[in-house]
């Protein structure tokens, strides 16, 4: 009877460990999906800004990347205003 109780405790610990791992995987997956969504929405701007940062760290001029970041940010803002639900019209 003592062996059965210890086996039950071991099985319970394994199940709890598995449950914790499953929860962790779900959280990581949600963070990944959120990161993909943000990158889809702001991808051009982020790429241009990261390019500018990389150029500045390398000691080069990043003026073209900065200009591209500003242009893409303006473009994204214009698209957001045009495609937003506040501008939705039934036809």
CSV table of C-alpha atoms in Angstrom, one decimal:
chain,number,residue,atom,x,y,z
A,1,UNK,CA,0.0,0.0,0.0
A,2,UNK,CA,2.9,2.3,0.7
A,3,UNK,CA,4.3,1.7,-2.8
A,4,UNK,CA,1.0,2.5,-4.4
A,5,UNK,CA,0.9,5.8,-2.6
A,6,UNK,CA,4.4,6.8,-3.6
A,7,UNK,CA,3.7,5.8,-7.2
A,8,UNK,CA,0.5,8.0,-7.2
A,9,UNK,CA,2.6,10.9,-5.9
A,10,UNK,CA,5.1,10.5,-8.6
A,11,UNK,CA,2.4,10.3,-11.3
A,12,UNK,CA,0.8,13.5,-9.9
A,13,UNK,CA,4.1,15.3,-9.9
A,14,UNK,CA,4.7,14.3,-13.6
A,15,UNK,CA,1.2,15.5,-14.5
A,16,UNK,CA,1.8,18.8,-12.7
A,17,UNK,CA,5.1,19.2,-14.5
A,18,UNK,CA,3.4,18.5,-17.8
A,19,UNK,CA,0.6,20.9,-17.1
A,20,UNK,CA,3.1,23.7,-16.3
A,21,UNK,CA,5.0,23.0,-19.5
A,22,UNK,CA,1.8,23.1,-21.5
A,23,UNK,CA,0.8,26.5,-20.0
A,24,UNK,CA,4.3,27.8,-20.8
A,25,UNK,CA,4.0,26.7,-24.4
A,26,UNK,CA,0.6,28.4,-24.8
A,27,UNK,CA,2.0,31.7,-23.4
A,28,UNK,CA,5.0,31.6,-25.7
A,29,UNK,CA,2.7,30.8,-28.6
A,30,UNK,CA,0.5,33.8,-27.8
A,31,UNK,CA,3.5,36.1,-27.5
A,32,UNK,CA,4.7,34.8,-30.9
A,33,UNK,CA,1.3,35.5,-32.5
A,34,UNK,CA,1.2,39.0,-31.0
A,35,UNK,CA,4.7,39.7,-32.2
A,36,UNK,CA,3.8,38.6,-35.8
A,37,UNK,CA,0.7,40.8,-35.7
A,38,UNK,CA,2.7,43.9,-34.6
A,39,UNK,CA,5.4,43.2,-37.2
A,40,UNK,CA,2.7,42.9,-39.9
A,41,UNK,CA,1.2,46.2,-38.9
A,42,UNK,CA,4.4,48.1,-38.5
A,43,UNK,CA,6.9,46.0,-40.5
A,44,UNK,CA,8.2,48.7,-42.9
A,45,UNK,CA,8.7,51.2,-40.2
A,46,UNK,CA,10.5,48.7,-37.9
A,47,UNK,CA,12.8,47.6,-40.7
A,48,UNK,CA,13.7,51.1,-41.7
A,49,UNK,CA,14.4,52.1,-38.0
A,50,UNK,CA,16.5,49.0,-37.4
A,51,UNK,CA,18.4,49.7,-40.6
A,52,UNK,CA,19.1,53.2,-39.3
A,53,UNK,CA,20.2,52.0,-35.9
A,54,UNK,CA,22.6,49.4,-37.5
A,55,UNK,CA,24.1,52.0,-39.8
A,56,UNK,CA,24.6,54.5,-36.9
A,57,UNK,CA,26.3,51.7,-34.8
A,58,UNK,CA,28.5,50.9,-37.7
A,59,UNK,CA,29.6,54.5,-38.0
A,60,UNK,CA,27.8,55.2,-41.2
A,61,UNK,CA,25.2,57.9,-42.0
A,62,UNK,CA,21.6,56.7,-41.5
A,63,UNK,CA,19.9,59.6,-43.2
A,64,UNK,CA,18.3,57.5,-45.9
A,65,UNK,CA,17.0,54.9,-43.4
A,66,UNK,CA,15.6,57.7,-41.2
A,67,UNK,CA,13.9,59.3,-44.2
A,68,UNK,CA,12.5,55.8,-45.2
A,69,UNK,CA,11.2,55.3,-41.6
A,70,UNK,CA,9.4,58.6,-41.6
A,71,UNK,CA,7.9,57.9,-45.0
A,72,UNK,CA,6.7,54.4,-44.1
A,73,UNK,CA,5.3,55.7,-40.8
A,74,UNK,CA,3.3,58.4,-42.6
A,75,UNK,CA,2.1,55.8,-45.1
A,76,UNK,CA,1.0,53.4,-42.3
A,77,UNK,CA,-0.8,56.3,-40.6
A,78,UNK,CA,-2.7,57.2,-43.8
A,79,UNK,CA,-3.6,53.6,-44.5
A,80,UNK,CA,-4.9,53.2,-40.9
A,81,UNK,CA,-7.1,56.3,-41.3
A,82,UNK,CA,-8.5,55.0,-44.7
A,83,UNK,CA,-9.0,51.4,-43.6
A,84,UNK,CA,-10.2,52.0,-40.0
A,85,UNK,CA,-13.7,51.1,-38.8
A,86,UNK,CA,-14.4,54.7,-38.2
A,87,UNK,CA,-14.3,55.3,-42.0
A,88,UNK,CA,-16.5,52.2,-42.7
A,89,UNK,CA,-19.4,52.9,-45.0
A,90,UNK,CA,-22.2,50.6,-46.1
A,91,UNK,CA,-22.7,50.6,-49.9
